[in-house]
Short mmCIF file of C-alpha atoms and ligand atoms in Angstrom, two decimals:
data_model
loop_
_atom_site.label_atom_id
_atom_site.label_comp_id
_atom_site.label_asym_id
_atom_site.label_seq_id
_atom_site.Cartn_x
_atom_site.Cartn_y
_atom_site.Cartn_z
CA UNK A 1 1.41 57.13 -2.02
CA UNK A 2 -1.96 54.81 -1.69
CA UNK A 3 -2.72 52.20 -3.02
CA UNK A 4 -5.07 53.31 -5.32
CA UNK A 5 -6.38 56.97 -5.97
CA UNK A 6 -9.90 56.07 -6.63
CA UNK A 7 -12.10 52.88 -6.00
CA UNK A 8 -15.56 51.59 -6.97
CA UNK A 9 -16.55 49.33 -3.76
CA UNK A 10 -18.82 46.53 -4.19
CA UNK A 11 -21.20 48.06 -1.03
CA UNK A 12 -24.03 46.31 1.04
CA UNK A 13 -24.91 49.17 3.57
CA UNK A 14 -23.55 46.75 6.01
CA UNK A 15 -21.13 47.60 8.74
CA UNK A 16 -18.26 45.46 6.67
CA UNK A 17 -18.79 47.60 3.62
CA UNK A 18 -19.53 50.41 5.17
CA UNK A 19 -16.44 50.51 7.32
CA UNK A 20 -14.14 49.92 4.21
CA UNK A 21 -15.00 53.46 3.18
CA UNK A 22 -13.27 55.26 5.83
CA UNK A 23 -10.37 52.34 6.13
CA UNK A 24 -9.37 53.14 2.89
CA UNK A 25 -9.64 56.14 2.76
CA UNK A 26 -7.40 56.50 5.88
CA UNK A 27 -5.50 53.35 6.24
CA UNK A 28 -4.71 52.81 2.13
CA UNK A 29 -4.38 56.41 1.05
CA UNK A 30 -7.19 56.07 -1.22
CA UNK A 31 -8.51 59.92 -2.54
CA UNK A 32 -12.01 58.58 -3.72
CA UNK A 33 -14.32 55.90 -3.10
CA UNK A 34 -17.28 55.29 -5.04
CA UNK A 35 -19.80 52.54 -3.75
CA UNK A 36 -21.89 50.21 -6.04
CA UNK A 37 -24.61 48.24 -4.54
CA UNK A 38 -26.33 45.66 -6.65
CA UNK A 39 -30.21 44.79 -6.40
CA UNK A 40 -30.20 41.31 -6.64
CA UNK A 41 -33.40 40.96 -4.96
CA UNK A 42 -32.37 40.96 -2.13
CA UNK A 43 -35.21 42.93 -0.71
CA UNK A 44 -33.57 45.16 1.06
CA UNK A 45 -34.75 49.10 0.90
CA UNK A 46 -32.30 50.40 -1.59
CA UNK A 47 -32.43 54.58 -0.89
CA UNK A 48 -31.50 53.91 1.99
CA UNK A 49 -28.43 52.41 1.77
CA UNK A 50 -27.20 54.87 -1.47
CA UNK A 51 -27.50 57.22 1.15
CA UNK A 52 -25.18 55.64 3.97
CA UNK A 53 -22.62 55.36 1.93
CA UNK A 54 -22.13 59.03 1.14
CA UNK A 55 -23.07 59.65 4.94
CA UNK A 56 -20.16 56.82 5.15
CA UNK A 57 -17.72 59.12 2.80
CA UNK A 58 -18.23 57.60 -0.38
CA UNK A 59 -18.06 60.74 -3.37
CA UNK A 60 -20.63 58.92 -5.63
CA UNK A 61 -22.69 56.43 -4.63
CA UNK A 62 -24.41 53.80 -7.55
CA UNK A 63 -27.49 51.55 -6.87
CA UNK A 64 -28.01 49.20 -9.80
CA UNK A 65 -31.02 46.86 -10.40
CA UNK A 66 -29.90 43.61 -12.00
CA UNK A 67 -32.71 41.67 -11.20
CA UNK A 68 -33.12 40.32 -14.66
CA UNK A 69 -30.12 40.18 -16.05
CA UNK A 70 -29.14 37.96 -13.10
CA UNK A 71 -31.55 35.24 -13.82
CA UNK A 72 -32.01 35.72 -17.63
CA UNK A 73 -27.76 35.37 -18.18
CA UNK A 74 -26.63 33.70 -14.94
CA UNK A 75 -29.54 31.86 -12.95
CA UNK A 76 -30.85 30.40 -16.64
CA UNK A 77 -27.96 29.09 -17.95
CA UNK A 78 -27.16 27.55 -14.91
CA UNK A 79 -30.48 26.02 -14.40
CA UNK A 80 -29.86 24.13 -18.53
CA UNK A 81 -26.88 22.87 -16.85
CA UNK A 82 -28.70 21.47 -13.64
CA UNK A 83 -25.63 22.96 -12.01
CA UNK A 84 -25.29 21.82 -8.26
CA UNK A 85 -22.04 22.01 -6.29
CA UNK A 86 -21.33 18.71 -4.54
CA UNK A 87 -24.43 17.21 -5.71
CA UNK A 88 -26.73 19.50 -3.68
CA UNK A 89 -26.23 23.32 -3.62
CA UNK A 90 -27.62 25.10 -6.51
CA UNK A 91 -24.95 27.94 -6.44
CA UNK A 92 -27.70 30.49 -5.28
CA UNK A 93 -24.63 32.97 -3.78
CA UNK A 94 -22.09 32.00 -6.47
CA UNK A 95 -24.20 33.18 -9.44
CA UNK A 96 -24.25 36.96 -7.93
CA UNK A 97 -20.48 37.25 -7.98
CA UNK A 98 -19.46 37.12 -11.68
CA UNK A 99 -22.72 39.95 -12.00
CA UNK A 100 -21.05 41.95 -9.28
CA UNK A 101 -17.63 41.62 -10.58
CA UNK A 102 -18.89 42.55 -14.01
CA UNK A 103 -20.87 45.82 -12.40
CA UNK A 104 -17.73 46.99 -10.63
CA UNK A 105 -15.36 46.63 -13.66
CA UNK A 106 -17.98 48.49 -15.78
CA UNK A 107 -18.28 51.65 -13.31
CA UNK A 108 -14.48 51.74 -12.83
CA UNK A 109 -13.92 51.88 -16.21
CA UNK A 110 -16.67 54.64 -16.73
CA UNK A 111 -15.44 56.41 -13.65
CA UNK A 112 -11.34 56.17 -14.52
CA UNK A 113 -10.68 54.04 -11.08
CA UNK A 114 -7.45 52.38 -11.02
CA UNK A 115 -8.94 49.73 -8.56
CA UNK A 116 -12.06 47.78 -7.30
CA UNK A 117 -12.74 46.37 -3.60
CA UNK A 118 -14.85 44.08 -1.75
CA UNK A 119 -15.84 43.67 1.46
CA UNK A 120 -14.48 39.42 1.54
CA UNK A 121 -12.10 38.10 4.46
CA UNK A 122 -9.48 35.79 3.46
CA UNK A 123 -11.59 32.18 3.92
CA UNK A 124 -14.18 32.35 1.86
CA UNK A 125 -15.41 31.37 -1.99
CA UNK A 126 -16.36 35.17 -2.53
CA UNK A 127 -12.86 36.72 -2.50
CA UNK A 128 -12.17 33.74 -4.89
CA UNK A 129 -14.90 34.28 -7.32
CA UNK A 130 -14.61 38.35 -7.17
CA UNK A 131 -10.67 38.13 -7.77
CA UNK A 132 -10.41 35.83 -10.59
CA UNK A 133 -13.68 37.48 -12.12
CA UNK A 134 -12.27 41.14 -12.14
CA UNK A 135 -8.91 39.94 -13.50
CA UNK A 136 -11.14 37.98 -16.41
CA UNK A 137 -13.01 40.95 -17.37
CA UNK A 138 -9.71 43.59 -17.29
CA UNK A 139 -6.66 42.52 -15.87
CA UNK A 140 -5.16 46.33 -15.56
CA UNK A 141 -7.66 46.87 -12.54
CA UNK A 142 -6.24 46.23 -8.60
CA UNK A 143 -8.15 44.72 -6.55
CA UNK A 144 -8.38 45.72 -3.24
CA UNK A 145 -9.62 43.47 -0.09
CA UNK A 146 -9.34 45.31 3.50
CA UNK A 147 -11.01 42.99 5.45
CA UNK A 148 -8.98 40.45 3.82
CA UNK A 149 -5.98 42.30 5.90
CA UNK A 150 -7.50 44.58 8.48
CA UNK A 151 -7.60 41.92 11.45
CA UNK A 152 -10.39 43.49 13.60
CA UNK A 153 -13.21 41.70 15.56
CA UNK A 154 -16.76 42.28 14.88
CA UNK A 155 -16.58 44.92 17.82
CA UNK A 156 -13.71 46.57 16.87
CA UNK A 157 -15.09 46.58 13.27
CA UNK A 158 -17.93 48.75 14.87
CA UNK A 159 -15.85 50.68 17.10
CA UNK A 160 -13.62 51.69 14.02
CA UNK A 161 -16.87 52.52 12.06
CA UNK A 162 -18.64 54.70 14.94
CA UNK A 163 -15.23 56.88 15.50
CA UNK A 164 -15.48 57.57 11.52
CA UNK A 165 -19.41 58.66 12.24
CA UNK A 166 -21.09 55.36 11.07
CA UNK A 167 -23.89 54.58 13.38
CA UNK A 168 -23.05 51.16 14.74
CA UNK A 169 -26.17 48.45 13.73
CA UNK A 170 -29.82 48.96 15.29
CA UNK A 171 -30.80 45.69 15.43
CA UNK A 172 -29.39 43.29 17.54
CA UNK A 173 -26.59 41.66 15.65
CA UNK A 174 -27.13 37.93 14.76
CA UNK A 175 -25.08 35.15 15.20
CA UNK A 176 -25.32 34.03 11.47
CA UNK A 177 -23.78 35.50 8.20
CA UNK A 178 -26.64 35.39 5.71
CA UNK A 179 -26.14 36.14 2.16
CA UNK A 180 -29.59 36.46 0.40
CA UNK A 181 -31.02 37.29 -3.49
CA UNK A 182 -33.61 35.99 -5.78
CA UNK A 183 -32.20 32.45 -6.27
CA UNK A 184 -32.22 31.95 -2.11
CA UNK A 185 -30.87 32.08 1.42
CA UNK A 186 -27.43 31.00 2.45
CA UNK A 187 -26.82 30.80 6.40
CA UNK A 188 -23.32 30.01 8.28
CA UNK A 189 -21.86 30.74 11.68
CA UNK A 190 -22.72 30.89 14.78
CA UNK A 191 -24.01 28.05 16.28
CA UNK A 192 -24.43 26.17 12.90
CA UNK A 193 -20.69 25.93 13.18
CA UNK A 194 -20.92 22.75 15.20
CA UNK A 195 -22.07 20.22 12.53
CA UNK A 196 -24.11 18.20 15.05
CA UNK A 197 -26.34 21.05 16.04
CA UNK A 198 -29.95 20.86 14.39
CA UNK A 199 -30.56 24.32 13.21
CA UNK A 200 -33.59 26.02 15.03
CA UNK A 201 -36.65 28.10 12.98
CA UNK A 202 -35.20 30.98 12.81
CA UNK A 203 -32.36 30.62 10.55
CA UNK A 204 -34.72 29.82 7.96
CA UNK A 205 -36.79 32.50 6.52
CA UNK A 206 -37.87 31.64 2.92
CA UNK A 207 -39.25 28.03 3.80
CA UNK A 208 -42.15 27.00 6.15
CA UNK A 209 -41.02 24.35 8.43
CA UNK A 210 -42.80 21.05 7.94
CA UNK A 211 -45.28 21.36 10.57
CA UNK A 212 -46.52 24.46 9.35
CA UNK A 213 -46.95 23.65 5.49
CA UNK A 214 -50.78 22.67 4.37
CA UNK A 215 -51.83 19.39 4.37
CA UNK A 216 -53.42 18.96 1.12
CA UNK A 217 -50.86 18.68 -1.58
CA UNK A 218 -50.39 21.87 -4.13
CA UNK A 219 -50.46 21.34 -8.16
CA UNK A 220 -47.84 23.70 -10.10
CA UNK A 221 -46.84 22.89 -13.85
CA UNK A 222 -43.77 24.76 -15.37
CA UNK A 223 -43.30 25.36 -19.01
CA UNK A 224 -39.93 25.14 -20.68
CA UNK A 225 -39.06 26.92 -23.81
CA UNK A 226 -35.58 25.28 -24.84
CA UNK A 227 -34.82 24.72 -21.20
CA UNK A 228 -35.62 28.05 -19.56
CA UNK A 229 -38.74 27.95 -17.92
CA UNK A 230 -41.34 30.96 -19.19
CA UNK A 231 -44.70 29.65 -17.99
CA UNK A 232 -46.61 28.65 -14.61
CA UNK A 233 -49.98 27.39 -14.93
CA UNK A 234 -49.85 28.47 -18.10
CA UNK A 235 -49.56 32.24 -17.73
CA UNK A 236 -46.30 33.82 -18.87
CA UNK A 237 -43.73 35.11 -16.22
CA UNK A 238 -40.99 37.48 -16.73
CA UNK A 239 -37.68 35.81 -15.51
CA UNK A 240 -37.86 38.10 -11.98
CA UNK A 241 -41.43 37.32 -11.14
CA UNK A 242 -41.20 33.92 -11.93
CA UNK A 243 -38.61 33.27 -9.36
CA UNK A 244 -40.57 35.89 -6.45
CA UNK A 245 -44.15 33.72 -7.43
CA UNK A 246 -42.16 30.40 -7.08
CA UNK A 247 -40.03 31.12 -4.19
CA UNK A 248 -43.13 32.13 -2.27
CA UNK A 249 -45.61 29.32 -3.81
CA UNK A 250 -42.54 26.12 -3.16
CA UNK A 251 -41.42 27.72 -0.04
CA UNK A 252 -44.64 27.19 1.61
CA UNK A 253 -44.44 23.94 1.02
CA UNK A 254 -41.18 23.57 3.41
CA UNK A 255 -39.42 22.82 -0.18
CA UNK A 256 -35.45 23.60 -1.30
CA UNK A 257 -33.97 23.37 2.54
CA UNK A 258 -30.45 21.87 2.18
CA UNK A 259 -28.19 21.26 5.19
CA UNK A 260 -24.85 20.59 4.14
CA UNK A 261 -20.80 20.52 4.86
CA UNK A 262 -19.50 21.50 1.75
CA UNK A 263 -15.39 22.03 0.18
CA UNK A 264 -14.87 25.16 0.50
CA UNK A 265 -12.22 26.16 -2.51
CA UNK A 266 -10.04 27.44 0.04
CA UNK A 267 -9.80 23.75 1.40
CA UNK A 268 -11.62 24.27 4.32
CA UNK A 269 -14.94 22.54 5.53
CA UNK A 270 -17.93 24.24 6.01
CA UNK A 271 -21.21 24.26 7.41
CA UNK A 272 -24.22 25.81 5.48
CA UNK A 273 -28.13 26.35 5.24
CA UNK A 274 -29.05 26.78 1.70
CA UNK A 275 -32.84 28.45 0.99
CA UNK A 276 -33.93 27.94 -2.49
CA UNK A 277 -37.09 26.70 -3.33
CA UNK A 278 -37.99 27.72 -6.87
CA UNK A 279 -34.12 27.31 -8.05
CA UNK A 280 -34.28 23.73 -6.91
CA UNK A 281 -37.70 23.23 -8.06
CA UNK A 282 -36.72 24.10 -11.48
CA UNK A 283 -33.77 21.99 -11.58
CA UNK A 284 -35.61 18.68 -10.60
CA UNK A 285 -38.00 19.74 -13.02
CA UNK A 286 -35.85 20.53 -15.84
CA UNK A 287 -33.90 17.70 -15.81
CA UNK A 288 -37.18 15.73 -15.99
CA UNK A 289 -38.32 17.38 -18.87
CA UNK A 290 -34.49 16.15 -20.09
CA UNK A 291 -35.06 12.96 -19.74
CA UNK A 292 -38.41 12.94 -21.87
CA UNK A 293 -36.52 14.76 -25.03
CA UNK A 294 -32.87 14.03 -25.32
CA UNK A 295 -31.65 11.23 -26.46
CA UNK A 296 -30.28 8.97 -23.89
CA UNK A 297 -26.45 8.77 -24.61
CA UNK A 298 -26.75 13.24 -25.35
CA UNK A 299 -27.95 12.57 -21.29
CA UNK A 300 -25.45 10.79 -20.00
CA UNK A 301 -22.62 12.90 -22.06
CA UNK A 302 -24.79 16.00 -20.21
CA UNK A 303 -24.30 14.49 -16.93
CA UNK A 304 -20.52 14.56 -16.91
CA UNK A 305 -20.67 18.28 -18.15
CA UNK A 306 -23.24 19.35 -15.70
CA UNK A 307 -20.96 18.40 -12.86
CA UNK A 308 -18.10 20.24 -13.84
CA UNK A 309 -20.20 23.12 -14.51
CA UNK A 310 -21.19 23.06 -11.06
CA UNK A 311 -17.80 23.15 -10.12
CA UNK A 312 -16.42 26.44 -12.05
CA UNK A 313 -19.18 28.52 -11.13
CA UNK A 314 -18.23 27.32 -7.29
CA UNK A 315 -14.75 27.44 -7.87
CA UNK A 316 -15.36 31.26 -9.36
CA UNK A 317 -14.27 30.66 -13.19
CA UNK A 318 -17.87 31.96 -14.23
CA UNK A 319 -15.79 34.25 -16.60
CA UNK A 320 -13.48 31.36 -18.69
CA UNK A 321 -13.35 29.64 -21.83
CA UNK A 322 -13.89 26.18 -20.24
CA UNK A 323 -17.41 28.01 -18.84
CA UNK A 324 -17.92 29.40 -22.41
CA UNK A 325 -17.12 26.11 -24.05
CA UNK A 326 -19.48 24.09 -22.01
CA UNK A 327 -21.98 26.46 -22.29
CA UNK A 328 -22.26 25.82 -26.43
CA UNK A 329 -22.50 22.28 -25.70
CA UNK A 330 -25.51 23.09 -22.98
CA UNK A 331 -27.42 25.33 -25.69
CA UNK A 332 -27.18 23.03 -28.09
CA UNK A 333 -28.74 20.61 -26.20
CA UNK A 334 -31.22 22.32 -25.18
CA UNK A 335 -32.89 22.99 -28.78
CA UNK A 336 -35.46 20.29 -27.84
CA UNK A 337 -35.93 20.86 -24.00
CA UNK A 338 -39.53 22.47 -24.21
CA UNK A 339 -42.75 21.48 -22.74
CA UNK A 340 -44.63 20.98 -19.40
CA UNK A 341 -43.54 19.52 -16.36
CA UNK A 342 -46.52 18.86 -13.43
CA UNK A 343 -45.32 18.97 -10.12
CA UNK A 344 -46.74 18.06 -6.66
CA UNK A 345 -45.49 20.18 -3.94
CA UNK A 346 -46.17 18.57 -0.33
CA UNK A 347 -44.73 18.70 3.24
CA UNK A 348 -40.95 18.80 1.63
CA UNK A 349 -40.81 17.81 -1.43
CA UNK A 350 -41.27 18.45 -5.17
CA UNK A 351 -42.23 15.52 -6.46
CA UNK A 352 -42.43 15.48 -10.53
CA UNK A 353 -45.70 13.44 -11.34
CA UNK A 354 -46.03 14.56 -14.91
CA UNK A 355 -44.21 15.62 -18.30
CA UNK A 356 -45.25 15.84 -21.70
CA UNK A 357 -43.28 17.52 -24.72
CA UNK A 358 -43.99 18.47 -28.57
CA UNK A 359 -40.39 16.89 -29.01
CA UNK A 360 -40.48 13.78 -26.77
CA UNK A 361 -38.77 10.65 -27.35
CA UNK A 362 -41.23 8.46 -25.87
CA UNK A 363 -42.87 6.12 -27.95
CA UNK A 364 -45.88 4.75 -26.41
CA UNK A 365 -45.91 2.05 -28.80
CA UNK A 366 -42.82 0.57 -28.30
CA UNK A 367 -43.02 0.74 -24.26
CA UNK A 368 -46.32 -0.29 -23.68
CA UNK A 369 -47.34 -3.83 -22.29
CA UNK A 370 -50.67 -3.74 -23.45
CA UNK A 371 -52.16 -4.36 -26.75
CA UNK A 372 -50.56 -2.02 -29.62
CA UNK A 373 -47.06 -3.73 -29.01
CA UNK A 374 -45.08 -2.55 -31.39
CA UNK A 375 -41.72 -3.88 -30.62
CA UNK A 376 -40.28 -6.71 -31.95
CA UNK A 377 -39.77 -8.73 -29.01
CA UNK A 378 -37.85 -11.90 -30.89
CA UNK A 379 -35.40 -9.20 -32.17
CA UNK A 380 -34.32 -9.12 -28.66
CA UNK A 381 -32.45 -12.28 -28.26
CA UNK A 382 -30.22 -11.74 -31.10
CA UNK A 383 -29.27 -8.41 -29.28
CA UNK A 384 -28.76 -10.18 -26.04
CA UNK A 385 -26.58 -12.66 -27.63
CA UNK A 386 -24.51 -10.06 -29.51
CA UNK A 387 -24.12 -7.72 -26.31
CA UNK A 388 -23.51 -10.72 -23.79
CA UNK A 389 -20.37 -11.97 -25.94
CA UNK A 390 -17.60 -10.49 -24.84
CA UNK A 391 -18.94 -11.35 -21.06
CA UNK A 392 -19.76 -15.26 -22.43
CA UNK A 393 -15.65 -15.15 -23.70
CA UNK A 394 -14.45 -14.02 -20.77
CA UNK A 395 -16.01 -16.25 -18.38
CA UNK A 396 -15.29 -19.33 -21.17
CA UNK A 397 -11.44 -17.90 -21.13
CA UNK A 398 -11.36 -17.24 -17.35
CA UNK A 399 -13.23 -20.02 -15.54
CA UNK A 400 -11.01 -23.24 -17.96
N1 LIG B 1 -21.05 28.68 0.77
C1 LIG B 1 -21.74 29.45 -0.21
C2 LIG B 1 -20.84 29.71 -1.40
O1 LIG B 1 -19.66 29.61 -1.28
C3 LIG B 1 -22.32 30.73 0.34
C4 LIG B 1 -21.30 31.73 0.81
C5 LIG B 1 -21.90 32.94 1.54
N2 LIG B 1 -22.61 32.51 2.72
C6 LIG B 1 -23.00 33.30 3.71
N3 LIG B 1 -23.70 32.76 4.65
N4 LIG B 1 -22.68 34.58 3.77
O2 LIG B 1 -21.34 30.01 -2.46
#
C-alpha cells in the first residue's frame, strides 16, 4: 500500500518538482499524480512546463492563472495592513502560499485525490505555510513532502530525475534559490549565505543598481480608493498591470532592495535579498495617505495590528480566525483611506513629497503659523497644566 493513490502536486517545471513525480510514484506507491502550476507572474513560459510534467509522468497536468486574484485578495489586503515581517520584508513569497494551498485543495477535491504535495525541504517557511494552509482549508487531505524526506544532493536529485527520463537543467545551475511573482524577487544561498558578503549585480534582477538609475528624479502619484490603490497618474490600472507598470517604473529607480537576516519560523537565521519595488512603494505610500485620514489614536491602535499581521502571514496562518478577525478591523479602517499620494522616485528611494484626501483630517487652520490662526492658543496652558499633574505629584511626592 502507498501512501496515497492519487496526488495533485503543487509543480514549478523545476528539477525539485519535477523529480517528485517519478519519486512518488516509485518510492511512495502513489497510482496518479496530477501537477498544478500556478501563474503568479512569475514570467515564466507556461506551455511549456504543462508539458514537462506529463513528459515527467504526471496523468493530468493543470496550469492556472491567478494573477489577479493574488493581488486583488492577498497582495491588497496585505498592503491596508502595511504588513512587513520584522519591520522590513513585505511578505512578497508568503502571500503566494495560502493561493497555492487553496488551488491544490480545490483540484483535489474536484479530482477525488486523497492527498496534496509540495516540492518544500524540511527548513523552510514554505512547508510551514503550505501544511497549516491545506489542513485550514480541509483537514481530511494528506499532505505529502518528499523532499522533506528524500535526502539527495542537488546532483543526485538530477541523477534520480535523468534515470526516470527528465532531461537534467540546460542552463548552468545557479548558486541561488530564487523564488519570484508579481509582488518581487526573493534570493538565498550560495554565497549570500555568509552574512558579510556584499551581494554582487547579478542576484538582483528587478532593480537597477544605483549607478545605473537616471539622474533626474521621476514624479509618480498613486490613487487610493479605501486603501487599495486603483490609479497612477491618474489613469486606472487593473490590480495585475498596476503592479507590472510599477515594478518596472520604481525598479528603475534602484527602489525596494532589502538585505536582511530574518527568523525563520523554523528558528533558524537566514540570509535574504528581497526585490519589490512597487509592493514597497505602495506601502510607504499607503501608510502616508493613513496618516492624512485616520484619526490619530485609530493609527496607533493600527500599528499594533499591522505588526502582528505581518507575523501570521510569515508564520503561515493566512487561513485563521485571528487573520480573519484582524482583517474586519483593517477594512473598517480603511473606509476613509482614499486619495492621492505624490511620490519622488530617485537613486533609492521613494520619497513621499505629497498627499491630499477628500476625507483628510488636516485642518489648515488650526496648524498654520501664519495669519488665519484659528486655534486657541491660551486654551493650551490649562491643558498643559491638567496633563502635567500626575508628573508635578510625583516629582512633589518623590523628590520630599
Ligand atoms: N524568506 C522568504 C519567506 O520565508 C522567502 C522564502 C523563499 N526564498 C527563496 N529564495 N526561495 O517568505
Amino acid at each position: 500500500m502507498g501512501r496515497a493513490k492519487k496526488v495533485v502536486l503543487a509543480y514549478s517545471g523545476g528539477v525539485d518538482t519535477s523529480v517528485c513525480i517519478p519519486y512518488l510514484k516509485n518510492e511512495w506507491g502513489v497510482e496518479e499524480v496530477i501537477t498544478l502550476a500556478a501563474d503568479l507572474g512569475q514570467g515564466d513560459e507556461l506551455e511549456p512546463i504543462r508539458q514537462k510534467a506529463l513528459d515527467s509522468g504526471a496523468s493530468i497536468s493543470l496550469v492556472e492563472d491567478v494573477q489577479t486574484e493574488f493581488i486583488t485578495n492577498y497582495a491588497f489586503p496585505a498592503i491596508q495592513a502595511n504588513a512587513l515581517y520584522e519591520n522590513r520584508y513585505p511578505l512578497s513569497t508568503a502571500l503566494a502560499r495560502p493561493l497555492i494551498a487553496k488551488l491544490l485543495v480545490q483540484a483535489a477535491e474536484k479530482y477525488g485525490a486523497d492527498a496534496v504535495a509540495h516540492g518544500c525541504t524540511g527548513k523552510g517557511n514554505d512547508q510551514v505555510r503550505f501544511d497549516v494552509a491545506i489542513a485550514a482549508l480541509n483537514p481530511n487531505i494528506k499532505v505529502l513532502a518528499p523532499a522533506r524526506e528524500w535526502a539527495m544532493s542537488r546532483e543526485e536529485t538530477i541523477a534520480y530525475g535523468e534515470r526516470c527520463g527528465i532531461p537534467s537543467p540546460v542552463k548552468k545551475s545557479s548558486p541561488y534559490s530564487v523564488d519570484l511573482n508579481l509582488l518581487g524577487r526573493s534570493v538565498e544561498a550560495g554565497p549570500l549565505e555568509d552574512p558579510y558578503y556584499e551581494p554582487t549585480e547579478e542576484v538582483y534582477a528587478l532593480t537597477k543598481s544605483i549607478q545605473d538609475t537616471p539622474n533626474e528624479p521621476e514624479y509618480v502619484e498613486i490613487g487610493f480608493d479605501r486603501g487599495i490603490p486603483v490609479t497612477v497618474d491618474g489613469r486606472a490600472f487593473d490590480p495585475v498591470q498596476l503592479f507590472v507598470h510599477l515594478n518596472k517604473r520604481v525598479g528603475n529607480h534602484g527602489i525596494g532592495r532589502v538585505d536582511m537576516i530574518e527568523n525563520r519560523l523554523v528558528g533558524i537565521k537566514s540570509r535574504e535579498i528581497y526585490e519589490t519595488p512597487a509592493l514597497i512603494m505602495l506601502i510607504h505610500a499607503h501608510r502616508d495617505l493613513e496618516s492624512l485620514t485616520l484619526a490619530k489614536d485609530v493609527t496607533v491602535y493600527k500599528r499594533g495590528i499591522e505588526e502582528t499581521y505581518g507575523q501570521m502571514v510569515y508564520n503561515g496562518l493566512w487561513y485563521s480566525p485571528l487573520r480573519e478577525a484582524l482583517d474586519a478591523f483593517v477594512s473598517k479602517t480603511q473606509e476613509r483611506v482614499s486619495g492621492t499620494v505624490r511620490v519622488k522616485l530617485f537613486k533609492g528611494n521613494a520619497t513621499i513629497v505629497g498627499r491630499k484626501s477628500a476625507n483628510s483630517l488636516y485642518a489648515e487652520d488650526l496648524a498654520t503659523y501664519g495669519a488665519g490662526d484659528n486655534f486657541d492658543h491660551k486654551a493650551a496652558e490649562g491643558f498643559i497644566y491638567v496633563w502635567g499633574l500626575p508628573t508635578r505629584v510625583w516629582s512633589q511626592m518623590t523628590r520630599g
